[in-house]
Short mmCIF file of C-alpha atoms in Angstrom, two decimals:
data_model
loop_
_atom_site.label_atom_id
_atom_site.label_comp_id
_atom_site.label_asym_id
_atom_site.label_seq_id
_atom_site.Cartn_x
_atom_site.Cartn_y
_atom_site.Cartn_z
CA MET A 175 42.63 44.31 80.43
CA LEU A 176 46.33 44.38 81.23
CA ASN A 177 48.71 45.45 78.49
CA ASN A 178 52.37 45.14 79.51
CA GLY A 179 51.26 45.42 83.15
CA VAL A 180 49.08 48.50 82.54
CA THR A 181 45.30 48.39 82.87
CA MET A 182 43.71 49.30 79.54
CA PRO A 183 40.13 50.27 78.65
CA THR A 184 38.02 48.15 76.28
CA LYS A 185 39.12 48.61 72.68
CA TYR A 186 36.69 48.87 69.76
CA VAL A 187 36.92 47.70 66.15
CA PHE A 188 34.16 49.02 63.88
CA VAL A 189 33.61 47.30 60.52
CA THR A 190 31.71 49.15 57.78
CA GLY A 191 31.12 48.42 54.11
CA GLY A 192 31.15 50.44 50.91
CA VAL A 193 30.39 50.16 47.17
CA LEU A 194 27.80 47.38 47.46
CA SER A 195 26.27 44.92 49.89
CA GLY A 196 27.16 41.26 50.23
CA LEU A 197 30.92 41.85 50.27
CA GLY A 198 31.57 39.71 53.31
CA LYS A 199 31.72 42.25 56.13
CA GLY A 200 30.53 39.52 58.48
CA ILE A 201 33.33 37.17 57.45
CA THR A 202 35.84 40.03 57.72
CA ALA A 203 34.62 41.00 61.20
CA ALA A 204 34.64 37.37 62.33
CA SER A 205 38.13 36.87 60.90
CA ILE A 206 39.44 39.89 62.79
CA GLY A 207 37.94 38.44 65.94
CA ASN A 208 39.64 35.13 65.18
CA LEU A 209 43.05 36.83 64.90
CA LEU A 210 42.62 38.87 68.07
CA LYS A 211 41.46 35.85 70.06
CA ALA A 212 44.45 33.89 68.71
CA ARG A 213 46.59 36.60 70.34
CA GLY A 214 45.10 35.77 73.73
CA LEU A 215 42.58 38.63 73.91
CA LYS A 216 39.06 38.29 75.26
CA VAL A 217 36.91 39.25 72.27
CA ASN A 218 33.22 39.97 71.80
CA ILE A 219 31.44 40.79 68.55
CA GLN A 220 28.16 42.48 67.64
CA LYS A 221 26.04 43.07 64.52
CA CYS A 222 24.16 46.35 64.09
CA ASP A 223 21.48 46.06 61.41
CA PRO A 224 19.60 49.03 59.93
CA TYR A 225 16.35 47.08 59.39
CA LEU A 226 13.34 48.44 61.26
CA ASN A 227 12.54 44.93 62.48
CA VAL A 228 12.94 44.34 66.22
CA ASP A 229 14.74 41.05 65.48
CA ALA A 230 15.29 38.65 62.59
CA GLY A 231 12.53 36.26 63.60
CA THR A 232 10.01 37.46 61.03
CA LEU A 233 12.43 38.11 58.13
CA ASN A 234 11.87 36.03 54.98
CA PRO A 235 14.68 33.44 54.80
CA ARG A 236 14.50 33.50 51.00
CA GLU A 237 15.69 37.09 51.05
CA HIS A 238 17.80 37.31 54.19
CA GLY A 239 19.07 33.78 54.71
CA GLU A 240 18.73 31.73 57.86
CA CYS A 241 17.57 33.05 61.18
CA PHE A 242 20.35 32.20 63.62
CA VAL A 243 19.43 31.59 67.26
CA THR A 244 21.68 32.35 70.24
CA GLN A 245 21.85 30.40 73.48
CA ASP A 246 19.56 32.90 75.22
CA GLY A 247 16.95 32.75 72.47
CA ALA A 248 17.70 35.80 70.32
CA GLU A 249 16.55 35.45 66.70
CA THR A 250 19.36 37.07 64.74
CA ASP A 251 21.02 37.70 61.41
CA LEU A 252 23.06 34.81 59.98
CA ASP A 253 26.30 36.74 60.53
CA LEU A 254 26.13 35.72 64.20
CA GLY A 255 26.56 32.17 62.98
CA HIS A 256 29.79 33.19 61.27
CA TYR A 257 30.88 34.97 64.44
CA GLU A 258 30.31 31.88 66.60
CA ARG A 259 32.04 29.56 64.14
CA PHE A 260 35.11 31.77 63.70
CA LEU A 261 35.48 32.66 67.39
CA ASP A 262 34.25 29.33 68.80
CA GLU A 263 32.22 31.31 71.35
CA GLU A 264 28.53 31.30 72.28
CA LEU A 265 27.05 34.76 71.84
CA THR A 266 23.97 36.34 73.38
CA GLN A 267 21.12 38.73 72.62
CA ALA A 268 23.54 41.63 73.18
CA SER A 269 25.40 40.69 70.00
CA SER A 270 22.42 41.47 67.77
CA LEU A 271 21.08 45.00 67.47
CA MET A 272 18.46 46.09 64.95
CA SER A 273 17.09 49.57 64.36
CA GLY A 274 13.62 48.43 65.36
CA ARG A 275 14.84 47.43 68.81
CA ILE A 276 16.57 50.76 69.31
CA LEU A 277 13.63 52.83 68.06
CA LEU A 278 11.21 50.81 70.19
CA LYS A 279 13.35 51.50 73.27
CA VAL A 280 13.55 55.24 72.53
CA ILE A 281 9.80 55.48 71.95
CA GLU A 282 8.97 53.46 75.08
CA ASP A 283 11.24 55.75 77.10
CA GLU A 284 9.47 58.78 75.63
CA ARG A 285 6.07 57.33 76.55
CA ASP A 286 7.36 56.71 80.08
CA GLY A 287 8.52 60.32 80.40
CA LYS A 288 12.19 59.40 80.64
CA HIS A 289 13.26 62.15 78.24
CA ASN A 290 12.02 64.82 80.64
CA GLY A 291 9.84 66.54 78.08
CA ASN A 292 12.68 67.12 75.60
CA THR A 293 12.07 66.82 71.87
CA VAL A 294 13.07 63.28 70.90
CA GLN A 295 15.43 63.21 67.91
CA ILE A 296 17.71 60.88 65.96
CA ILE A 297 20.62 62.88 67.41
CA PRO A 298 21.16 62.57 70.32
CA HIS A 299 18.49 60.12 71.50
CA VAL A 300 18.73 57.35 68.90
CA THR A 301 22.51 57.63 68.53
CA ASN A 302 22.94 57.61 72.31
CA ALA A 303 20.77 54.51 72.59
CA ILE A 304 22.93 52.77 69.98
CA GLN A 305 26.10 53.72 71.84
CA ASN A 306 24.66 52.48 75.12
CA ALA A 307 23.82 49.12 73.54
CA ILE A 308 27.33 48.84 72.09
CA GLU A 309 29.07 49.77 75.34
CA THR A 310 26.87 47.37 77.32
CA ALA A 311 27.80 44.52 74.99
CA ALA A 312 31.48 45.45 75.31
CA GLU A 313 31.60 45.26 79.11
CA GLY A 314 34.14 42.77 80.42
CA PHE A 315 35.95 42.26 77.10
CA ASP A 316 39.38 43.35 75.93
CA VAL A 317 38.19 44.09 72.41
CA HIS A 318 34.64 44.55 71.11
CA ILE A 319 34.07 44.24 67.35
CA VAL A 320 31.01 45.92 65.84
CA GLU A 321 29.83 45.26 62.29
CA ILE A 322 27.51 47.88 60.79
CA GLY A 323 25.09 46.27 58.35
CA GLY A 324 24.27 47.72 54.97
CA THR A 325 26.41 50.02 52.86
CA VAL A 326 27.79 53.42 53.85
CA GLY A 327 25.58 56.00 52.17
CA ASP A 328 22.34 54.11 52.79
CA TYR A 329 19.87 56.43 54.51
CA GLU A 330 18.89 53.79 57.06
CA SER A 331 22.51 53.29 58.20
CA LEU A 332 23.26 56.92 58.98
CA SER A 333 22.29 56.80 62.66
CA PHE A 334 24.63 53.85 63.24
CA ILE A 335 27.50 55.54 61.41
CA GLU A 336 27.03 58.70 63.45
CA ALA A 337 26.81 56.64 66.65
CA ILE A 338 30.15 54.91 66.06
CA ARG A 339 31.75 58.21 65.03
CA GLU A 340 30.67 59.78 68.31
CA LEU A 341 31.63 56.67 70.28
CA GLY A 342 35.13 56.83 68.83
CA MET A 343 35.46 60.37 70.16
CA LYS A 344 33.96 59.36 73.50
CA VAL A 345 36.24 56.40 74.24
CA GLY A 346 39.25 57.95 72.47
CA LEU A 347 40.46 57.33 68.94
CA GLU A 348 43.52 55.61 70.44
CA ASN A 349 41.09 52.91 71.61
CA THR A 350 39.27 52.68 68.29
CA CYS A 351 39.99 51.10 64.92
CA TYR A 352 37.75 51.68 61.89
CA VAL A 353 37.84 48.97 59.20
CA HIS A 354 36.18 49.68 55.85
CA VAL A 355 35.38 46.78 53.48
CA VAL A 356 35.24 47.84 49.81
CA TYR A 357 34.98 46.22 46.39
CA LEU A 358 37.43 46.14 43.48
CA PRO A 359 35.69 45.39 40.17
CA TYR A 360 37.66 43.75 37.36
CA LEU A 361 37.08 44.80 33.76
CA GLY A 362 37.69 41.86 31.49
CA ALA A 363 37.86 43.98 28.33
CA SER A 364 40.87 45.97 29.58
CA LYS A 365 42.07 43.26 31.98
CA GLU A 366 42.22 45.86 34.72
CA THR A 367 41.25 46.01 38.40
CA LYS A 368 39.54 49.34 39.07
CA THR A 369 40.01 51.17 42.37
CA LYS A 370 37.75 54.19 41.79
CA PRO A 371 34.63 52.66 43.45
CA ALA A 372 36.75 51.85 46.53
CA GLN A 373 38.17 55.37 46.58
CA ASN A 374 34.67 56.83 46.39
CA ALA A 375 33.49 54.53 49.20
CA VAL A 376 36.29 55.76 51.46
CA ARG A 377 35.50 59.36 50.52
CA GLU A 378 31.84 58.75 51.42
CA LEU A 379 32.83 57.43 54.85
CA ARG A 380 35.12 60.39 55.43
CA GLY A 381 32.28 62.71 54.48
CA LEU A 382 30.39 61.25 57.44
CA GLY A 383 33.27 62.02 59.78
CA ILE A 384 35.14 58.69 59.91
CA SER A 385 38.59 58.09 58.45
CA PRO A 386 39.26 54.35 58.09
CA ASP A 387 42.37 52.93 59.72
CA VAL A 388 42.22 49.68 57.74
CA VAL A 389 40.81 48.96 54.28
CA ALA A 390 39.85 45.42 53.26
CA ALA A 391 39.47 45.27 49.48
CA ARG A 392 37.35 42.41 48.15
CA SER A 393 37.67 41.21 44.58
CA GLU A 394 36.67 38.29 42.39
CA GLU A 395 40.23 37.81 41.16
CA PRO A 396 43.61 38.49 42.82
CA ALA A 397 44.68 42.13 42.54
CA GLY A 398 48.30 43.15 42.05
CA GLU A 399 50.49 45.05 44.50
CA GLY A 400 50.04 48.11 42.33
CA VAL A 401 46.42 48.16 43.45
CA ARG A 402 47.50 48.24 47.09
CA ARG A 403 49.80 51.20 46.42
CA LYS A 404 47.08 53.04 44.54
CA LEU A 405 44.51 52.46 47.30
CA SER A 406 47.01 53.69 49.87
CA MET A 407 47.74 56.86 47.93
CA TYR A 408 44.15 57.84 47.21
CA CYS A 409 42.47 56.53 50.36
CA GLY A 410 45.03 57.89 52.81
CA VAL A 411 45.62 54.51 54.46
CA ALA A 412 49.06 52.96 54.95
CA GLU A 413 49.90 50.11 52.58
CA SER A 414 50.51 47.91 55.63
CA ALA A 415 46.87 48.48 56.66
CA ILE A 416 45.33 47.46 53.33
CA ALA A 417 44.22 43.86 52.86
CA LEU A 418 43.58 42.40 49.42
CA LEU A 419 40.90 39.74 49.71
CA PRO A 420 40.19 37.84 46.48
CA ASN A 421 37.64 35.05 46.51
CA ALA A 422 38.97 32.26 48.72
CA ALA A 423 38.71 28.50 48.29
CA SER A 424 37.16 28.48 51.77
CA ILE A 425 35.78 31.30 53.92
CA TYR A 426 37.92 29.88 56.73
CA ASP A 427 41.03 30.96 54.84
CA VAL A 428 40.21 34.67 55.34
CA PRO A 429 41.82 35.02 58.82
CA LEU A 430 45.07 33.60 57.42
CA THR A 431 44.96 35.97 54.44
CA LEU A 432 44.40 38.95 56.75
CA GLU A 433 47.27 37.82 58.97
CA ASN A 434 49.58 37.37 55.98
CA ASP A 435 48.70 40.91 54.90
CA GLY A 436 49.70 42.20 58.35
CA ILE A 437 46.21 43.33 59.32
CA GLY A 438 46.32 41.74 62.78
CA LYS A 439 49.54 43.63 63.50
CA SER A 440 48.07 46.89 62.14
CA ILE A 441 44.95 46.64 64.30
CA MET A 442 46.98 45.84 67.42
CA ALA A 443 49.19 48.87 66.75
CA LYS A 444 46.22 51.16 66.17
CA LEU A 445 44.66 50.03 69.45
CA GLY A 446 47.89 50.58 71.34
CA LEU A 447 48.29 46.90 72.20
CA ASP A 448 51.58 45.03 72.36
CA ASP A 449 51.52 42.56 69.50
CA LYS A 450 52.53 38.95 69.72
CA ALA A 451 52.46 36.07 67.29
CA PRO A 452 48.97 34.54 67.15
CA ASP A 453 48.54 30.82 67.76
CA LEU A 454 46.87 29.79 64.50
CA THR A 455 47.97 26.15 64.47
CA ALA A 456 44.49 24.73 65.03
CA TRP A 457 42.94 27.13 62.53
CA GLN A 458 45.52 26.23 59.89
CA GLU A 459 44.36 22.62 60.28
CA VAL A 460 40.77 23.76 59.74
CA VAL A 461 41.78 25.47 56.49
CA ARG A 462 43.84 22.47 55.39
CA ARG A 463 40.86 20.18 55.82
CA ALA A 464 38.36 22.65 54.37
CA THR A 465 40.38 22.88 51.14
CA ALA A 466 41.57 19.27 50.96
CA LYS A 467 40.53 16.71 48.36
CA PHE A 468 39.99 13.38 50.12
CA ASP A 469 40.00 9.92 48.57
CA ASP A 470 36.44 9.15 49.70
CA SER A 471 33.24 11.06 48.88
CA VAL A 472 29.60 11.05 49.94
CA THR A 473 26.50 12.67 48.49
CA VAL A 474 23.87 14.08 50.84
CA GLY A 475 20.43 15.23 49.75
CA VAL A 476 18.89 18.19 51.58
CA VAL A 477 15.13 18.01 51.11
CA ALA A 478 13.92 21.58 51.48
CA LYS A 479 11.65 24.26 50.05
CA TYR A 480 13.81 27.40 50.11
CA LEU A 481 16.00 26.60 47.12
CA ASP A 482 16.78 30.06 45.75
CA ASN A 483 19.21 31.13 48.49
CA GLN A 484 21.88 28.85 49.92
CA ASP A 485 22.18 31.19 52.92
CA THR A 486 18.77 29.92 54.08
CA TYR A 487 20.49 26.79 55.42
CA MET A 488 23.94 28.29 56.07
CA SER A 489 24.52 26.64 59.46
CA VAL A 490 23.26 23.27 58.19
CA PHE A 491 25.61 23.34 55.22
CA GLU A 492 28.58 24.43 57.33
CA ALA A 493 27.83 21.70 59.89
CA LEU A 494 27.71 19.06 57.15
CA LYS A 495 30.97 20.31 55.63
CA SER A 496 32.67 20.38 59.02
CA ALA A 497 31.61 16.82 59.82
CA ALA A 498 32.71 15.59 56.41
CA MET A 499 36.16 17.17 56.49
CA TRP A 500 36.89 15.82 59.97
CA ASN A 501 35.88 12.35 58.74
CA ASP A 502 38.24 12.68 55.76
CA VAL A 503 35.52 12.62 53.10
CA ASN A 504 34.47 15.04 50.40
CA ILE A 505 30.81 15.98 50.50
CA ASP A 506 28.49 16.80 47.64
CA ILE A 507 25.39 18.54 49.03
CA ARG A 508 22.47 18.35 46.61
CA TRP A 509 19.29 20.38 46.82
CA ILE A 510 16.12 18.33 46.52
CA ASP A 511 12.91 20.30 46.00
CA ALA A 512 10.38 19.12 48.60
CA GLU A 513 7.49 20.34 46.48
CA THR A 514 8.34 18.07 43.54
CA PHE A 515 9.91 15.22 45.53
CA SER A 516 9.77 11.65 44.29
CA ASP A 517 11.87 8.62 45.17
CA ALA A 518 13.70 9.11 41.87
CA ALA A 519 15.19 12.33 43.27
CA LEU A 520 17.23 10.19 45.67
CA GLU A 521 19.13 8.38 42.95
CA GLY A 522 22.84 8.60 43.81
CA ILE A 523 22.08 9.98 47.29
CA ASP A 524 23.85 8.38 50.28
CA GLY A 525 21.94 10.14 53.08
CA ILE A 526 19.00 12.51 53.66
CA VAL A 527 18.77 15.71 55.70
CA VAL A 528 15.44 17.43 56.32
CA PRO A 529 16.19 20.85 57.87
CA GLY A 530 14.01 23.22 59.84
CA GLY A 531 11.12 25.13 58.35
CA PHE A 532 7.60 26.42 58.79
CA GLY A 533 4.31 26.10 56.94
CA SER A 534 2.67 23.50 54.75
CA ARG A 535 4.50 24.02 51.46
CA GLY A 536 6.60 21.01 50.55
CA VAL A 537 5.54 19.00 53.61
CA GLU A 538 4.39 15.92 51.69
CA GLY A 539 7.76 15.70 49.94
CA LYS A 540 9.60 15.88 53.27
CA VAL A 541 7.37 13.19 54.77
CA ALA A 542 7.96 11.00 51.71
CA ALA A 543 11.72 11.45 52.11
CA ALA A 544 11.49 10.33 55.75
CA GLU A 545 9.34 7.34 54.73
CA PHE A 546 11.93 6.35 52.12
CA ALA A 547 14.73 6.55 54.69
CA LEU A 548 12.76 4.40 57.16
CA SER A 549 11.88 1.77 54.57
CA ASN A 550 15.27 1.59 52.88
CA ASN A 551 17.66 1.89 55.81
CA MET A 552 19.06 5.13 54.41
CA PRO A 553 20.76 7.42 56.94
CA TYR A 554 18.41 10.25 57.90
CA LEU A 555 19.01 13.40 59.93
CA GLY A 556 15.97 15.49 60.84
CA LEU A 557 16.37 18.97 62.26
CA CYS A 558 13.39 20.48 64.10
CA TYR A 559 10.77 20.30 61.32
CA GLY A 560 12.66 17.22 60.15
CA LEU A 561 11.67 15.53 63.43
CA HIS A 562 8.01 16.37 62.82
CA MET A 563 8.23 14.89 59.33
CA ALA A 564 9.86 11.74 60.70
CA VAL A 565 7.14 11.17 63.30
CA ILE A 566 4.40 11.74 60.71
CA ALA A 567 6.11 9.33 58.31
CA ALA A 568 6.38 6.60 60.95
CA ALA A 569 2.74 7.05 61.97
CA ARG A 570 1.48 6.87 58.39
CA GLN A 571 3.51 3.76 57.65
CA ASN A 572 1.81 2.06 60.59
CA GLY A 573 -1.86 2.65 59.97
CA LEU A 574 -2.46 6.32 60.81
CA THR A 575 -2.70 7.29 57.14
CA LYS A 576 -3.99 10.80 57.87
CA ALA A 577 -1.46 11.61 60.56
CA ASN A 578 -0.23 15.17 60.35
CA SER A 579 0.90 18.29 62.18
CA LYS A 580 -1.56 20.86 63.47
CA GLU A 581 0.58 23.43 61.68
CA VAL A 582 -0.21 21.75 58.34
CA ASP A 583 -3.70 20.28 58.75
CA PRO A 584 -5.51 21.16 61.99
CA THR A 585 -8.47 18.99 60.90
CA SER A 586 -6.42 15.77 60.86
CA PRO A 587 -7.87 13.03 63.10
CA ASP A 588 -4.35 12.13 64.20
CA LEU A 589 -2.38 15.23 65.13
CA VAL A 590 0.86 13.53 66.10
CA ILE A 591 2.46 17.01 66.11
CA THR A 592 0.51 19.74 67.88
CA THR A 593 0.77 23.23 69.33
CA MET A 594 2.72 23.25 72.55
CA ALA A 595 0.96 24.40 75.69
CA GLY A 596 0.53 28.17 75.89
CA GLN A 597 1.16 28.79 72.17
CA GLU A 598 -2.42 28.59 70.89
CA GLY A 599 -3.35 31.71 68.97
CA LYS A 600 0.26 32.89 68.60
CA GLU A 601 1.06 31.03 65.39
CA ASN A 602 1.78 34.17 63.36
CA THR A 603 3.60 36.32 65.92
CA GLY A 604 7.32 36.82 66.40
CA GLY A 605 9.40 36.10 69.47
CA THR A 606 6.85 33.75 71.05
CA MET A 607 8.29 30.34 70.19
CA ARG A 608 10.39 28.05 72.33
CA LEU A 609 13.73 29.74 71.75
CA GLY A 610 17.29 29.16 72.89
CA ASN A 611 18.83 26.62 75.24
CA TYR A 612 16.84 23.79 76.82
CA ARG A 613 18.01 20.64 78.54
CA CYS A 614 17.60 17.13 77.20
CA ASP A 615 18.17 13.74 78.83
CA LEU A 616 19.23 10.94 76.48
CA ALA A 617 18.14 7.34 77.04
CA ASP A 618 20.85 4.90 78.08
CA GLY A 619 22.00 2.75 75.19
CA SER A 620 20.27 4.89 72.58
CA LEU A 621 21.81 5.95 69.28
CA ALA A 622 21.55 9.56 70.48
CA ALA A 623 23.53 8.81 73.65
CA LYS A 624 26.13 6.92 71.62
CA VAL A 625 26.49 9.78 69.14
CA TYR A 626 26.86 12.40 71.88
CA GLY A 627 28.88 10.26 74.23
CA ALA A 628 26.76 11.80 76.99
CA SER A 629 23.43 11.36 78.77
CA GLU A 630 22.64 15.03 79.40
CA ILE A 631 22.86 17.75 76.76
CA ILE A 632 21.79 21.36 76.19
CA GLU A 633 20.71 22.49 72.73
CA ARG A 634 19.11 25.50 71.03
CA HIS A 635 15.49 25.59 69.92
CA ARG A 636 13.29 27.60 67.58
CA HIS A 637 9.82 26.15 67.17
CA ARG A 638 6.22 26.31 68.31
CA TYR A 639 4.90 22.80 67.62
CA GLU A 640 5.81 19.65 69.55
CA CYS A 641 5.32 15.89 69.51
CA ASN A 642 1.84 15.17 70.81
CA PRO A 643 2.31 13.27 74.12
CA ALA A 644 -0.92 11.38 73.46
CA TYR A 645 0.89 9.30 70.82
CA THR A 646 4.34 8.72 72.30
CA ASP A 647 3.38 5.35 73.80
CA GLN A 648 2.73 4.12 70.22
CA TYR A 649 6.16 5.08 68.89
CA GLU A 650 7.81 1.70 69.35
CA SER A 651 5.02 -0.01 67.43
CA TRP A 652 5.80 2.44 64.61
CA GLY A 653 9.48 1.49 64.59
CA ILE A 654 10.76 4.61 66.34
CA LYS A 655 11.40 5.63 69.92
CA ALA A 656 11.72 8.86 71.88
CA SER A 657 15.34 8.76 73.01
CA GLY A 658 15.63 12.35 74.22
CA ILE A 659 13.27 14.00 76.71
CA ASN A 660 13.26 17.46 78.26
CA PRO A 661 13.53 16.77 82.02
CA ASP A 662 11.60 19.93 82.96
CA ASN A 663 8.45 19.47 80.88
CA GLY A 664 8.57 15.92 79.52
CA LEU A 665 8.54 17.05 75.88
CA VAL A 666 10.14 14.86 73.23
CA GLU A 667 13.49 16.27 72.09
CA VAL A 668 14.98 13.39 70.08
CA ILE A 669 13.52 10.43 68.19
CA GLU A 670 15.37 7.63 66.46
CA GLY A 671 14.64 4.55 64.40
CA ILE A 672 14.58 1.06 65.90
CA ASN A 673 16.78 -1.45 64.05
CA HIS A 674 17.87 1.23 61.62
CA PRO A 675 21.54 2.07 60.83
CA PHE A 676 20.99 5.79 61.44
CA PHE A 677 17.58 7.44 61.69
CA LEU A 678 17.93 10.37 64.08
CA ALA A 679 15.94 13.57 64.45
CA SER A 680 15.94 16.39 66.98
CA GLN A 681 13.40 18.99 68.03
CA PHE A 682 16.31 21.39 68.48
CA HIS A 683 18.77 22.85 65.95
CA PRO A 684 22.16 21.18 66.45
CA GLU A 685 23.61 23.05 63.47
CA PHE A 686 23.81 26.24 65.55
CA LYS A 687 26.44 24.69 67.83
CA SER A 688 28.60 23.06 65.16
CA ARG A 689 32.07 24.52 64.60
CA PRO A 690 34.63 24.15 61.82
CA ASN A 691 37.22 22.98 64.38
CA HIS A 692 34.89 20.48 66.09
CA PRO A 693 31.76 19.26 64.28
CA HIS A 694 28.51 18.73 66.15
CA PRO A 695 28.03 15.12 67.35
CA MET A 696 24.76 14.62 65.43
CA PHE A 697 26.32 15.70 62.14
CA ASP A 698 29.50 13.76 62.88
CA GLY A 699 27.45 10.64 63.59
CA PHE A 700 25.38 11.18 60.45
CA ILE A 701 28.43 11.48 58.17
CA LYS A 702 30.02 8.42 59.78
CA ALA A 703 26.79 6.47 59.13
CA VAL A 704 26.51 7.75 55.55
CA THR A 705 30.10 6.74 54.82
CA SER A 706 29.69 3.30 56.41
CA ASN A 707 26.34 2.67 54.74
CA LYS A 708 27.74 3.62 51.33
CA HIS A 709 30.50 1.01 51.57
CA ASN A 710 28.39 -1.83 53.03
#
């Protein structure tokens, strides 16, 4: 990196959290990346999670939210989705680091004799392995942002905290900025914002050897300037380096709030970089649209089974919102429980989305939703599992009444969805599915080709079951057609309805590539169809 004509080393921004979890460290880290990229810097970003899992592929989505998938097939925490959307960059496996992966590497090295007979310990072996992974991910970038999952003080996070403390000393504190995200509770009885938990969180971090350079203070309600002064006094951080982050109308407003609070300038100064005004014009338009109230509205039903955590379908929801705001319509996204689904649940619904999933629970409701869309010309968007449900629905409507997926009923006489070659016996193991980018050729004149405006695409996958090729020659008699095919293995990637206003489903997950500044073509096409269908 050149800074005023001088070659500079990679700079590091470390983001930690205190007081409690769920504060929005991921949004804060992504927003910092947004501001630095807007200043013309080449930015990378990484999540370090304290879980002992090797990756996020086997984590329960009810508890942890969606499993995000990178272009190279890494199954990761949902924060990587925020990173990609805020930076408009495609990340890789290197951007996701879990304790299990680090410990596995250290133990494998010990078994291979690479520690030369030394006693293997958390310090230095685990902390060194963490630092190596961070430095490897940082190679070739001007600034590398690292979010440490969990809350400072958690036992499982200590090795990561120590690793970034040591790394700061190694690369030089002049090349390092520590950002601590804390919480400001509001007491309604006394109508007072309390700073003591934030002070204690900073003290806890200092006790581990790290003094924060920037404090981002989250709150439910706006906090007064007196709070900023108090935090500065008792946390030892300059007022200009304290951001007050009340709940925002849109998460996409956070970069602008940080910039207005001077945090971009503070970080640039701490890293020894010459500051310049960021180009936030395009992002300001994103925020304007994300917070706008349009004249037109649509209602979309998401037929799903994980209803107790909106984060389970984070990328799907963000993709729908992005498509709606760029089509100048408000969107009301309604949960529809697949397990209790009936046609009555679709009253007032303008379009149906069936997102990805696994297992048999709620399958019949999802199939019924696809059948309704086929029979009633209602716009339908199927994502991965939603494609399986669509094919099953079409088959059942055309005589194969027991058609099913091998995942749901392996005894079905008509397994229109089956295990893909080489996956037999691996149904309950992690990291063995078709993951990451694969090519797809779209049929000339198809709805898919029209929506994409292209004939060749690359999309991200996460699945084990596929359309059974033994049935694809019957599709057109069922009222559907395979309009997207993988050119390398002949597998069906996209199906669509024949003589239907919009019935489109993909084997891949288009939501992972949608951005707030440019919605994914499949979601854009879906919202256009929903809007048109509503008014016709």
